[in-house]
CSV table of C-alpha atoms and ligand atoms in Angstrom, one decimal:
chain,number,residue,atom,x,y,z
L,21,MET,CA,26.7,5.5,-29.6
L,22,SER,CA,23.4,4.2,-31.2
L,23,GLU,CA,20.6,6.7,-31.6
L,24,LEU,CA,18.8,7.7,-28.4
L,25,LEU,CA,15.2,6.5,-28.1
L,26,THR,CA,12.4,9.1,-28.0
L,27,LEU,CA,8.9,9.4,-26.7
L,28,ASP,CA,7.7,8.4,-30.2
L,29,ASP,CA,9.8,5.2,-29.9
L,30,CYS,CA,8.1,4.4,-26.6
L,31,GLU,CA,4.6,4.8,-28.0
L,32,ASN,CA,5.4,2.4,-30.9
L,33,MET,CA,7.6,-0.1,-29.1
L,34,THR,CA,6.8,-3.8,-29.5
L,35,SER,CA,6.4,-6.1,-26.5
L,36,ASP,CA,9.5,-8.0,-27.6
L,37,ARG,CA,11.6,-4.8,-27.7
L,38,VAL,CA,10.3,-3.7,-24.2
L,39,HIS,CA,11.3,-7.2,-22.9
L,40,GLU,CA,14.7,-7.0,-24.5
L,41,LEU,CA,15.4,-3.5,-23.1
L,42,TYR,CA,14.3,-4.5,-19.7
L,43,ARG,CA,16.5,-7.6,-19.8
L,44,GLY,CA,19.5,-5.4,-20.8
L,45,HIS,CA,18.9,-2.3,-18.8
L,46,VAL,CA,16.3,-2.7,-16.0
L,47,SER,CA,16.0,-6.3,-14.5
L,48,ARG,CA,16.0,-9.7,-16.2
L,49,SER,CA,14.2,-11.2,-13.1
L,50,GLN,CA,11.5,-8.6,-13.3
L,51,VAL,CA,10.8,-9.7,-16.9
L,52,SER,CA,10.7,-13.4,-15.8
L,53,LEU,CA,8.4,-12.6,-12.8
L,54,ILE,CA,5.9,-10.4,-14.7
L,55,GLY,CA,6.3,-12.5,-17.9
L,56,SER,CA,5.2,-15.6,-16.0
L,57,PHE,CA,1.7,-14.1,-15.8
L,58,GLY,CA,-0.5,-13.5,-18.9
L,59,PHE,CA,-0.2,-9.8,-18.6
L,60,GLY,CA,3.6,-9.9,-18.9
L,61,ARG,CA,3.4,-9.8,-22.7
L,62,ASP,CA,0.7,-7.1,-23.0
L,63,LEU,CA,1.4,-3.4,-23.3
L,64,VAL,CA,-1.0,-0.7,-22.1
L,65,ASP,CA,-2.3,2.0,-24.5
L,66,HIS,CA,-4.1,4.0,-21.9
L,67,ALA,CA,-6.2,3.8,-18.7
L,68,GLN,CA,-9.4,5.5,-17.5
L,69,GLY,CA,-11.3,5.0,-14.3
L,70,ALA,CA,-11.3,1.4,-13.4
L,71,TRP,CA,-10.3,0.2,-16.9
L,72,ILE,CA,-7.0,-0.5,-18.6
L,73,HIS,CA,-7.0,-0.4,-22.4
L,74,LEU,CA,-4.4,-2.6,-24.0
L,75,ARG,CA,-2.6,-1.9,-27.3
L,76,ASP,CA,-4.5,-4.8,-28.9
L,77,GLY,CA,-7.8,-3.1,-28.1
L,78,ARG,CA,-8.7,-5.4,-25.2
L,79,ARG,CA,-10.2,-3.7,-22.1
L,80,VAL,CA,-9.2,-5.0,-18.6
L,81,LEU,CA,-11.0,-4.2,-15.3
L,82,ASP,CA,-8.4,-3.1,-12.8
L,83,PHE,CA,-9.1,-4.7,-9.5
L,84,THR,CA,-5.6,-4.0,-8.1
L,85,GLY,CA,-6.4,-0.4,-7.5
L,86,GLY,CA,-2.8,0.3,-8.4
L,87,VAL,CA,-1.8,-1.4,-5.0
L,88,GLY,CA,-3.5,1.5,-3.1
L,89,VAL,CA,-2.5,4.3,-5.5
L,90,LEU,CA,-5.7,4.5,-7.5
L,91,ASN,CA,-8.6,5.3,-5.2
L,92,HIS,CA,-9.5,8.0,-7.8
L,93,GLY,CA,-9.2,5.5,-10.6
L,94,HIS,CA,-6.9,6.0,-13.6
L,95,ASN,CA,-6.6,9.6,-14.9
L,96,HIS,CA,-9.4,11.2,-12.9
L,97,PRO,CA,-10.6,14.2,-15.1
L,98,ARG,CA,-10.2,16.6,-12.2
L,99,ILE,CA,-6.7,15.4,-11.5
L,100,LEU,CA,-5.7,15.8,-15.1
L,101,ALA,CA,-7.3,19.3,-15.2
L,102,ALA,CA,-5.4,20.4,-12.1
L,103,ARG,CA,-2.1,19.3,-13.6
L,104,ARG,CA,-2.9,21.0,-16.9
L,105,ARG,CA,-3.8,24.2,-15.1
L,106,PHE,CA,-0.5,24.2,-13.2
L,107,GLN,CA,1.4,23.5,-16.4
L,108,ASP,CA,-0.5,26.0,-18.6
L,109,ALA,CA,0.2,28.8,-16.1
L,110,ARG,CA,3.9,27.7,-16.1
L,111,ARG,CA,3.8,27.6,-12.3
L,112,MET,CA,7.1,26.9,-10.5
L,113,GLU,CA,8.1,23.4,-9.3
L,114,VAL,CA,11.0,24.1,-6.8
L,115,HIS,CA,10.1,26.2,-3.8
L,116,LYS,CA,13.3,26.5,-1.8
L,117,ASN,CA,13.6,30.2,-1.7
L,118,TYR,CA,9.9,31.1,-1.9
L,119,LEU,CA,7.2,29.8,0.3
L,120,SER,CA,4.6,27.7,-1.6
L,121,PRO,CA,0.8,28.5,-1.4
L,122,TYR,CA,0.2,24.9,-2.4
L,123,VAL,CA,2.2,23.5,0.5
L,124,ALA,CA,0.5,26.0,2.8
L,125,ALA,CA,-3.0,25.0,1.5
L,126,LEU,CA,-2.3,21.3,1.6
L,127,GLY,CA,-1.0,21.5,5.2
L,128,HIS,CA,-4.1,23.5,6.2
L,129,ASN,CA,-6.6,21.0,4.5
L,130,LEU,CA,-5.0,18.1,6.2
L,131,ALA,CA,-5.2,19.8,9.6
L,132,GLU,CA,-8.9,20.5,8.9
L,133,LEU,CA,-9.7,16.9,7.9
L,134,LEU,CA,-7.7,15.1,10.6
L,135,PRO,CA,-8.9,14.9,14.2
L,136,GLY,CA,-7.3,16.5,17.3
L,137,ASP,CA,-4.2,18.5,16.9
L,138,LEU,CA,-2.7,16.5,14.0
L,139,SER,CA,-1.9,19.7,12.2
L,140,ILE,CA,1.7,19.9,11.0
L,141,SER,CA,2.8,18.2,7.8
L,142,TYR,CA,5.8,17.4,5.7
L,143,PHE,CA,5.5,16.2,2.1
L,144,PRO,CA,8.3,13.9,0.7
L,145,ASN,CA,7.6,11.5,-2.2
L,146,SER,CA,7.3,7.8,-1.1
L,147,GLY,CA,5.7,5.9,1.7
L,148,ALA,CA,9.0,4.7,3.1
L,149,GLU,CA,10.3,8.3,3.1
L,150,ALA,CA,7.2,9.4,5.1
L,151,VAL,CA,7.7,6.5,7.5
L,152,GLU,CA,11.4,7.3,8.0
L,153,GLY,CA,10.6,11.0,8.5
L,154,ALA,CA,8.0,10.1,11.1
L,155,VAL,CA,10.5,7.9,12.9
L,156,LYS,CA,13.2,10.6,12.9
L,157,LEU,CA,10.7,13.1,14.3
L,158,ALA,CA,9.8,10.7,17.1
L,159,TYR,CA,13.5,10.1,17.9
L,160,LYS,CA,14.2,13.8,17.9
L,161,TYR,CA,11.2,14.5,20.1
L,162,HIS,CA,13.0,12.5,22.7
L,163,ARG,CA,16.3,14.3,22.0
L,164,GLY,CA,18.0,11.0,21.3
L,165,ARG,CA,17.6,9.9,24.9
L,166,ARG,CA,15.5,6.8,24.1
L,167,GLY,CA,16.7,4.1,21.7
L,168,THR,CA,13.9,1.6,21.1
L,169,ILE,CA,11.2,1.5,18.4
L,170,LEU,CA,8.4,-1.1,18.4
L,171,HIS,CA,6.7,-2.5,15.3
L,172,THR,CA,4.4,-5.5,14.7
L,173,ASP,CA,5.2,-9.0,13.5
L,174,ILE,CA,3.3,-8.6,10.2
L,175,SER,CA,4.3,-5.0,9.5
L,176,PHE,CA,5.0,-3.6,6.1
L,177,HIS,CA,6.4,-0.1,6.2
L,178,GLY,CA,8.5,0.0,3.0
L,179,LYS,CA,11.9,-1.2,1.7
L,180,LEU,CA,14.4,1.5,2.4
L,181,LEU,CA,16.9,0.5,5.1
L,182,GLY,CA,15.1,2.3,8.0
L,183,ALA,CA,11.5,1.4,6.9
L,184,GLY,CA,12.8,-2.0,6.0
L,185,THR,CA,14.1,-2.6,9.5
L,186,LEU,CA,10.6,-2.0,10.8
L,187,THR,CA,9.1,-4.3,8.2
L,188,ALA,CA,8.5,-7.9,9.4
L,189,SER,CA,6.9,-9.2,6.2
L,190,PRO,CA,8.9,-12.0,4.6
L,191,GLU,CA,8.9,-9.9,1.4
L,192,ILE,CA,12.2,-8.5,2.8
L,193,HIS,CA,13.9,-11.8,3.4
L,194,PHE,CA,17.6,-10.6,3.2
L,195,PRO,CA,19.4,-9.5,6.3
L,196,TYR,CA,20.2,-5.9,5.4
L,197,PRO,CA,21.8,-3.6,8.0
L,198,ARG,CA,19.2,-2.4,10.5
L,199,ILE,CA,18.6,0.8,12.3
L,200,PRO,CA,19.3,0.1,16.0
L,201,GLY,CA,16.8,-0.5,18.7
L,202,ALA,CA,13.9,-2.2,16.7
L,203,ASP,CA,11.9,-4.8,18.5
L,204,SER,CA,8.5,-6.3,17.7
L,205,PHE,CA,5.2,-7.5,19.2
L,206,ARG,CA,2.4,-9.6,17.8
L,207,TYR,CA,-0.2,-7.7,15.7
L,208,ASP,CA,-3.4,-6.9,17.7
L,209,ASP,CA,-2.1,-8.7,20.8
L,210,LEU,CA,-2.1,-6.6,23.9
L,211,ASP,CA,-0.2,-9.1,26.1
L,212,SER,CA,2.6,-9.2,23.5
L,213,PHE,CA,2.6,-5.4,23.3
L,214,ARG,CA,2.8,-5.0,27.1
L,215,LEU,CA,5.6,-7.6,27.2
L,216,ALA,CA,7.5,-5.6,24.6
L,217,LEU,CA,7.1,-2.4,26.6
L,218,GLU,CA,8.3,-4.2,29.7
L,219,ARG,CA,11.4,-5.5,28.0
L,220,HIS,CA,12.4,-1.9,27.4
L,221,THR,CA,11.5,-0.4,30.8
L,222,GLY,CA,14.2,0.3,33.3
L,223,SER,CA,14.2,-0.5,37.0
L,224,ALA,CA,13.0,3.0,37.9
L,225,GLY,CA,10.0,2.5,35.5
L,226,ASP,CA,11.6,4.7,32.8
L,227,SER,CA,10.8,3.6,29.2
L,228,ASP,CA,13.4,3.4,26.5
L,229,VAL,CA,10.8,3.3,23.7
L,230,TYR,CA,10.7,6.5,21.6
L,231,ALA,CA,8.1,5.3,19.1
L,232,VAL,CA,5.5,2.6,18.3
L,233,ILE,CA,4.5,2.1,14.7
L,234,ILE,CA,1.4,0.3,13.7
L,235,GLU,CA,-0.8,-0.2,10.6
L,236,PRO,CA,-4.3,0.0,12.2
L,237,PHE,CA,-5.4,-2.0,9.1
L,238,SER,CA,-2.7,-4.2,7.6
L,239,ALA,CA,-3.2,-3.9,3.8
L,240,SER,CA,-0.7,-6.7,3.2
L,241,SER,CA,-2.4,-9.1,5.6
L,242,LEU,CA,-6.0,-7.8,5.3
L,243,ARG,CA,-6.3,-7.7,9.1
L,244,GLU,CA,-7.2,-4.9,11.4
L,245,CYS,CA,-6.5,-4.1,15.0
L,246,SER,CA,-9.4,-4.3,17.4
L,247,PRO,CA,-10.6,-1.0,18.9
L,248,GLU,CA,-9.7,-2.3,22.4
L,249,PHE,CA,-6.2,-3.0,21.3
L,250,LEU,CA,-5.7,0.4,19.6
L,251,ARG,CA,-7.2,2.4,22.5
L,252,GLU,CA,-5.1,0.6,25.1
L,253,VAL,CA,-1.9,1.1,23.0
L,254,ARG,CA,-2.8,4.8,22.8
L,255,ARG,CA,-3.3,4.9,26.6
L,256,LEU,CA,0.0,3.2,27.3
L,257,CYS,CA,1.9,5.3,24.9
L,258,THR,CA,0.4,8.5,26.4
L,259,GLU,CA,1.3,7.3,29.9
L,260,ARG,CA,4.9,6.7,28.9
L,261,ASP,CA,5.3,9.6,26.5
L,262,ILE,CA,5.9,7.3,23.6
L,263,VAL,CA,5.2,8.7,20.1
L,264,LEU,CA,2.5,6.6,18.5
L,265,ILE,CA,2.7,6.4,14.7
L,266,PHE,CA,-0.1,5.1,12.5
L,267,ASP,CA,1.1,4.0,9.1
L,268,GLU,CA,-1.9,4.7,6.7
L,269,VAL,CA,0.2,4.9,3.5
L,270,TYR,CA,-2.1,2.3,1.9
L,271,THR,CA,-5.4,2.9,3.8
L,272,GLY,CA,-5.6,6.6,3.6
L,273,TRP,CA,-8.2,8.5,1.6
L,274,GLY,CA,-11.3,6.4,2.1
L,275,LYS,CA,-10.1,2.9,1.3
L,276,THR,CA,-11.6,1.1,4.3
L,277,GLY,CA,-14.7,3.4,4.7
L,278,GLU,CA,-13.3,6.3,6.7
L,279,LEU,CA,-11.0,9.0,5.4
L,280,PHE,CA,-8.2,7.3,7.4
L,281,HIS,CA,-8.8,3.8,8.9
L,282,PHE,CA,-8.1,5.0,12.5
L,283,MET,CA,-11.0,7.4,12.1
L,284,HIS,CA,-13.4,4.4,12.5
L,285,HIS,CA,-12.6,4.9,16.2
L,286,PRO,CA,-13.8,8.3,17.4
L,287,GLY,CA,-11.4,10.0,19.8
L,288,LEU,CA,-8.5,7.8,18.9
L,289,VAL,CA,-5.6,10.1,17.7
L,290,PRO,CA,-2.0,9.0,16.9
L,291,ASP,CA,0.9,11.4,17.4
L,292,ILE,CA,1.9,11.0,13.8
L,293,VAL,CA,0.1,9.6,10.8
L,294,THR,CA,1.7,8.7,7.4
L,295,THR,CA,0.1,8.9,4.0
L,296,SER,CA,1.0,8.3,0.4
L,297,LYS,CA,-0.4,6.3,-2.6
L,298,SER,CA,-3.8,7.8,-3.3
L,299,PHE,CA,-2.7,11.0,-1.7
L,300,GLY,CA,-1.3,11.7,-5.2
L,301,GLY,CA,-4.6,11.1,-7.0
L,302,GLY,CA,-3.0,8.3,-9.0
L,303,LYS,CA,-0.7,10.8,-10.8
L,304,ALA,CA,1.7,12.4,-8.3
L,305,SER,CA,4.4,10.7,-6.3
L,306,ILE,CA,3.8,12.4,-3.0
L,307,SER,CA,3.6,11.3,0.6
L,308,GLY,CA,3.2,13.0,3.9
L,309,TYR,CA,3.6,12.7,7.6
L,310,ILE,CA,1.3,14.7,9.7
L,311,SER,CA,2.2,15.3,13.3
L,312,ARG,CA,0.5,16.5,16.4
L,313,GLU,CA,1.5,20.0,17.0
L,314,PRO,CA,3.3,19.6,20.4
L,315,VAL,CA,5.3,16.7,19.1
L,316,PHE,CA,6.5,18.6,16.0
L,317,ARG,CA,7.2,21.8,17.9
L,318,ALA,CA,9.3,20.0,20.5
L,319,ALA,CA,11.3,18.2,17.8
L,320,TYR,CA,12.0,20.8,15.1
L,321,ASP,CA,10.5,24.2,16.0
L,322,ASN,CA,13.7,26.2,16.3
L,323,LEU,CA,16.0,27.7,13.8
L,324,SER,CA,19.0,25.4,14.3
L,325,ASP,CA,16.9,22.2,13.9
L,326,ALA,CA,14.4,23.4,11.3
L,327,THR,CA,16.4,21.8,8.4
L,328,LEU,CA,17.4,18.6,10.2
L,329,HIS,CA,14.9,16.7,8.1
L,330,SER,CA,14.5,17.8,4.5
L,331,THR,CA,14.6,16.3,1.0
L,332,THR,CA,15.2,17.9,-2.4
L,333,TYR,CA,11.7,16.9,-3.7
L,334,TYR,CA,9.9,18.2,-0.6
L,335,GLY,CA,6.5,19.8,-1.6
L,336,PHE,CA,7.2,20.0,-5.3
L,337,GLY,CA,4.8,22.3,-7.1
L,338,GLU,CA,2.7,20.1,-9.4
L,339,GLU,CA,2.8,17.1,-7.0
L,340,THR,CA,1.5,19.3,-4.2
L,341,ALA,CA,-1.2,20.9,-6.4
L,342,THR,CA,-2.3,17.4,-7.5
L,343,ALA,CA,-2.5,16.2,-3.9
L,344,LEU,CA,-4.6,19.2,-3.0
L,345,GLU,CA,-7.0,18.3,-5.7
L,346,ALA,CA,-6.9,14.6,-4.8
L,347,VAL,CA,-7.8,15.3,-1.2
L,348,ASN,CA,-10.7,17.6,-2.2
L,349,ILE,CA,-12.0,15.0,-4.6
L,350,ALA,CA,-11.9,12.3,-1.9
L,351,VAL,CA,-14.0,14.6,0.3
L,352,GLU,CA,-16.4,16.0,-2.3
L,353,GLU,CA,-17.0,12.6,-4.0
L,354,ASP,CA,-17.4,10.9,-0.6
L,355,PHE,CA,-14.7,8.3,-1.0
L,356,PRO,CA,-15.4,6.8,2.4
L,357,GLY,CA,-19.1,6.4,1.6
L,358,ARG,CA,-18.2,4.8,-1.8
L,359,ALA,CA,-15.8,2.4,0.0
L,360,ARG,CA,-18.5,1.4,2.5
L,361,ALA,CA,-21.0,0.7,-0.4
L,362,LEU,CA,-18.4,-1.3,-2.3
L,363,GLY,CA,-17.5,-3.1,0.8
L,364,ARG,CA,-21.0,-4.2,1.4
L,365,ARG,CA,-21.4,-5.5,-2.1
L,366,LEU,CA,-18.0,-7.1,-2.3
L,367,GLY,CA,-18.1,-8.5,1.3
L,368,GLU,CA,-21.5,-10.1,0.7
L,369,GLY,CA,-20.5,-11.4,-2.7
L,370,LEU,CA,-17.2,-12.8,-1.5
L,371,ARG,CA,-18.8,-14.5,1.5
L,372,ASP,CA,-21.3,-16.1,-0.9
L,373,ILE,CA,-18.4,-17.3,-3.1
L,374,ALA,CA,-16.6,-18.7,-0.1
L,375,ALA,CA,-19.8,-20.7,0.8
L,376,ARG,CA,-20.1,-22.0,-2.7
L,377,HIS,CA,-16.4,-23.1,-2.9
L,378,PRO,CA,-15.7,-24.3,0.7
L,379,LYS,CA,-12.9,-26.6,-0.5
L,380,LEU,CA,-10.9,-23.8,-2.0
L,381,VAL,CA,-11.6,-20.7,0.0
L,382,LYS,CA,-10.2,-20.9,3.6
L,383,ARG,CA,-11.6,-17.4,4.5
L,384,VAL,CA,-12.4,-13.9,3.3
L,385,ASP,CA,-11.1,-10.9,5.3
L,386,GLY,CA,-11.2,-7.2,4.9
L,387,ARG,CA,-13.4,-4.1,4.8
L,388,GLY,CA,-14.4,-1.3,2.4
L,389,ALA,CA,-12.6,-1.6,-0.9
L,390,LEU,CA,-9.9,-3.8,0.5
L,391,HIS,CA,-10.5,-7.5,0.9
L,392,GLY,CA,-8.5,-10.7,0.7
L,393,VAL,CA,-9.5,-14.1,-0.4
L,394,PHE,CA,-7.4,-16.8,1.2
L,395,LEU,CA,-7.2,-19.9,-1.0
L,396,ASP,CA,-5.9,-23.4,-0.2
L,397,PRO,CA,-6.1,-26.3,-2.7
L,398,GLY,CA,-6.1,-28.8,0.2
L,399,PHE,CA,-3.5,-31.1,-1.5
L,400,ARG,CA,0.2,-31.1,-1.9
L,401,LEU,CA,2.1,-31.6,-5.2
L,402,PRO,CA,3.5,-35.0,-6.0
L,403,ASP,CA,7.4,-34.9,-5.7
L,404,ARG,CA,7.7,-35.3,-9.5
L,405,LEU,CA,5.9,-32.0,-10.1
L,406,ARG,CA,7.4,-30.2,-7.1
L,407,SER,CA,10.9,-30.9,-8.3
L,408,ALA,CA,10.0,-29.2,-11.6
L,409,LEU,CA,9.2,-25.9,-9.9
L,410,PRO,CA,11.7,-23.1,-9.8
L,411,ILE,CA,13.9,-23.7,-6.7
L,412,PRO,CA,12.6,-20.9,-4.5
L,413,LEU,CA,9.0,-22.1,-5.1
L,414,ALA,CA,9.9,-25.8,-4.7
L,415,ARG,CA,11.3,-25.0,-1.2
L,416,ASP,CA,8.5,-22.7,-0.2
L,417,PRO,CA,6.1,-24.1,2.4
L,418,GLN,CA,3.4,-21.8,0.9
L,419,ALA,CA,4.0,-23.1,-2.6
L,420,MET,CA,0.5,-24.5,-3.0
L,421,GLU,CA,-1.3,-21.4,-1.8
L,422,LYS,CA,0.9,-19.3,-4.2
L,423,LEU,CA,0.3,-21.7,-7.1
L,424,LEU,CA,-3.4,-21.7,-6.6
L,425,THR,CA,-3.7,-18.0,-6.0
L,426,GLY,CA,-1.4,-17.3,-9.0
L,427,ALA,CA,-3.6,-19.6,-11.1
L,428,VAL,CA,-6.7,-17.7,-10.2
L,429,VAL,CA,-5.0,-14.4,-11.0
L,430,GLY,CA,-4.0,-15.8,-14.3
L,431,ALA,CA,-7.4,-17.2,-15.2
L,432,LEU,CA,-9.2,-14.0,-14.1
L,433,TYR,CA,-7.0,-12.1,-16.5
L,434,ARG,CA,-6.9,-14.5,-19.4
L,435,ASP,CA,-10.5,-15.6,-19.5
L,436,HIS,CA,-12.4,-12.7,-17.8
L,437,ASP,CA,-10.4,-9.5,-18.5
L,438,VAL,CA,-10.0,-8.8,-14.8
L,439,LEU,CA,-6.6,-7.8,-13.3
L,440,THR,CA,-5.8,-8.8,-9.7
L,441,PHE,CA,-2.7,-9.6,-7.7
L,442,PHE,CA,-1.7,-11.6,-4.6
L,443,GLY,CA,-0.3,-10.2,-1.4
L,444,SER,CA,2.8,-11.8,-0.1
L,445,ASN,CA,3.0,-11.2,3.7
L,446,ARG,CA,2.9,-14.2,6.0
L,447,ALA,CA,-0.5,-15.4,4.6
L,448,ILE,CA,-1.1,-15.4,0.9
L,449,ALA,CA,-4.3,-13.7,-0.3
L,450,LEU,CA,-5.9,-12.8,-3.6
L,451,VAL,CA,-6.2,-9.1,-3.0
L,452,VAL,CA,-9.5,-7.4,-3.9
L,453,SER,CA,-8.6,-3.7,-4.0
L,454,PRO,CA,-10.7,-1.9,-6.6
L,455,PRO,CA,-10.5,1.9,-7.2
L,456,LEU,CA,-13.3,3.7,-5.3
L,457,VAL,CA,-14.7,4.9,-8.7
L,458,THR,CA,-15.7,1.2,-9.5
L,459,ALA,CA,-19.4,1.0,-10.4
L,460,ASP,CA,-21.7,-1.7,-8.9
L,461,ASP,CA,-21.9,-3.6,-12.2
L,462,GLU,CA,-18.1,-3.7,-12.4
L,463,ALA,CA,-18.0,-5.1,-8.9
L,464,ASP,CA,-20.5,-7.7,-10.0
L,465,MET,CA,-18.5,-8.5,-13.1
L,466,PHE,CA,-15.5,-9.3,-10.8
L,467,LEU,CA,-17.6,-11.4,-8.5
L,468,LYS,CA,-19.0,-13.5,-11.3
L,469,ALA,CA,-15.6,-13.9,-12.9
L,470,LEU,CA,-14.1,-15.1,-9.6
L,471,ASP,CA,-17.0,-17.5,-9.0
L,472,ASP,CA,-16.5,-19.0,-12.6
L,473,VAL,CA,-12.8,-19.4,-12.1
L,474,LEU,CA,-13.1,-21.1,-8.7
L,475,ALA,CA,-15.8,-23.5,-10.1
L,476,ARG,CA,-13.0,-25.1,-12.2
L,477,GLY,CA,-11.6,-26.6,-8.9
L,478,ALA,CA,-8.1,-26.5,-7.5
L,479,THR,CA,-6.7,-29.5,-9.4
L,480,ARG,CA,-7.6,-28.1,-12.8
L,481,LEU,CA,-6.5,-24.6,-12.0
L,482,VAL,CA,-3.1,-25.7,-10.6
L,483,THR,CA,-2.4,-28.3,-13.3
L,484,THR,CA,-3.3,-25.8,-16.1
L,485,LEU,CA,-0.8,-23.4,-14.6
L,486,LEU,CA,1.9,-26.0,-14.2
L,487,LYS,CA,1.4,-27.2,-17.8
L,488,GLU,CA,1.8,-23.7,-19.0
L,489,LYS,CA,4.8,-22.8,-16.9
L,490,VAL,CA,6.6,-26.0,-16.3
L,491,GLY,CA,5.4,-27.9,-19.4
L,492,LYS,CA,4.4,-31.0,-17.5
F,17,LIG,C1,1.5,0.5,4.9
F,17,LIG,C2,2.6,0.8,4.0
F,17,LIG,N1,3.6,1.6,4.5
F,17,LIG,C3,4.6,2.0,3.7
F,17,LIG,C4,4.7,1.6,2.4
F,17,LIG,C5,5.9,2.0,1.6
F,17,LIG,O1,5.6,2.8,0.6
F,17,LIG,P1,6.5,3.1,-0.7
F,17,LIG,O2,6.5,1.8,-1.5
F,17,LIG,O3,5.9,4.2,-1.4
F,17,LIG,O4,7.9,3.3,-0.1
F,17,LIG,C6,3.7,0.8,1.8
F,17,LIG,C7,3.8,0.3,0.5
F,17,LIG,O5,3.1,-0.6,0.0
F,17,LIG,C8,2.6,0.4,2.7
F,17,LIG,O6,1.6,-0.4,2.2
């Protein structure tokens, strides 16, 4: 056995060595994928607020927002202090035999902040776990007598087998085994939703649908449901006693300008809401589903069923303490207000950019601190160049959008020290998802950088990328 590597080794490891170890022990394709962008060879020293500091001393503005995790920015001082306090007092992580004041307080705070009787919580670790817990709860609520669950045609609910069944995004393009009874309807389309309900209604008018799961704002498509759609879905679900689940794993904690996106619509309350990502303040891997009291009580509120749904890492100490602080910060620092202000600045700036580059920008969508810029070069690649692309991309009907958006991500990083990413649901978008601690001048820096990059034009952007990657 060679010597085991240590924390010291990690802190001093070269980029080549990290690549080599990833190739051998993690994933060669992950190295190829990440390595194909400029940032693939860089290593991070530390990160603070909206900034990432690289080992070579360069500073990069993080406009990915950690894919929803970093509403608080990197290493928010109050989050660090809460964790230190927990550690310094040597508090206990595992609460299986003792009840946890942290779980109790977090449950209380969520009930205070959420509308209606959304008041009973469970805290696993990931978004997909929260989604699957919510689905199990809905199924149990109906005592297994209903067998259908409806989701939308652009949904993203996670990649575990259950959450993956309910995900229609092409990001999951392999036919894994599916949980039974899943059917879909078109996002934000009432006729399609009504038809889906009808398909699963018996001759006596009895519904077989136990749950409907919707992202009121789809973070991967940068689209939102209309208020009319959401209210009518709510009405129909109530009428048929169907458990309505809102997946706010990405959009929770202020991202679109309300604490949760559905709270843009007063009086609209789902039966269960899921949360994760910024719930952990950028430090803790914690998620949650919060249920309306009658739904939870009917499903699990008796001794024999109380442990039907549990996980080892439920409500771990430091994770729960961190989430408690993260939620309090989101409220006290008015994250929804910050997102609205950022949204005004970014929305205006992006619309301006779209008007200045009409040949490249098809449209801009989004709200608050979550926007998408949809790019299209308006030309196809000649066969000679197309055949030089890696096979999955050469066959991809969206290859040009992906190439152009990838080229913009690359140029923003290389030439302007701005980190972005592109979403890969049915439509391809440059995702603009800054932390909510992003300052006005930082937002302006991003807008100026994007304007400069787009001014190069689609041909130059795509050919530069191809020259770098394919060597043509
Ligand atoms: C809306 C939504 N639901 C669920 C998930 C799954 O979360 P996780 O990746 O933590 O399993 C995500 C992840 O991006 C998401 O955006």
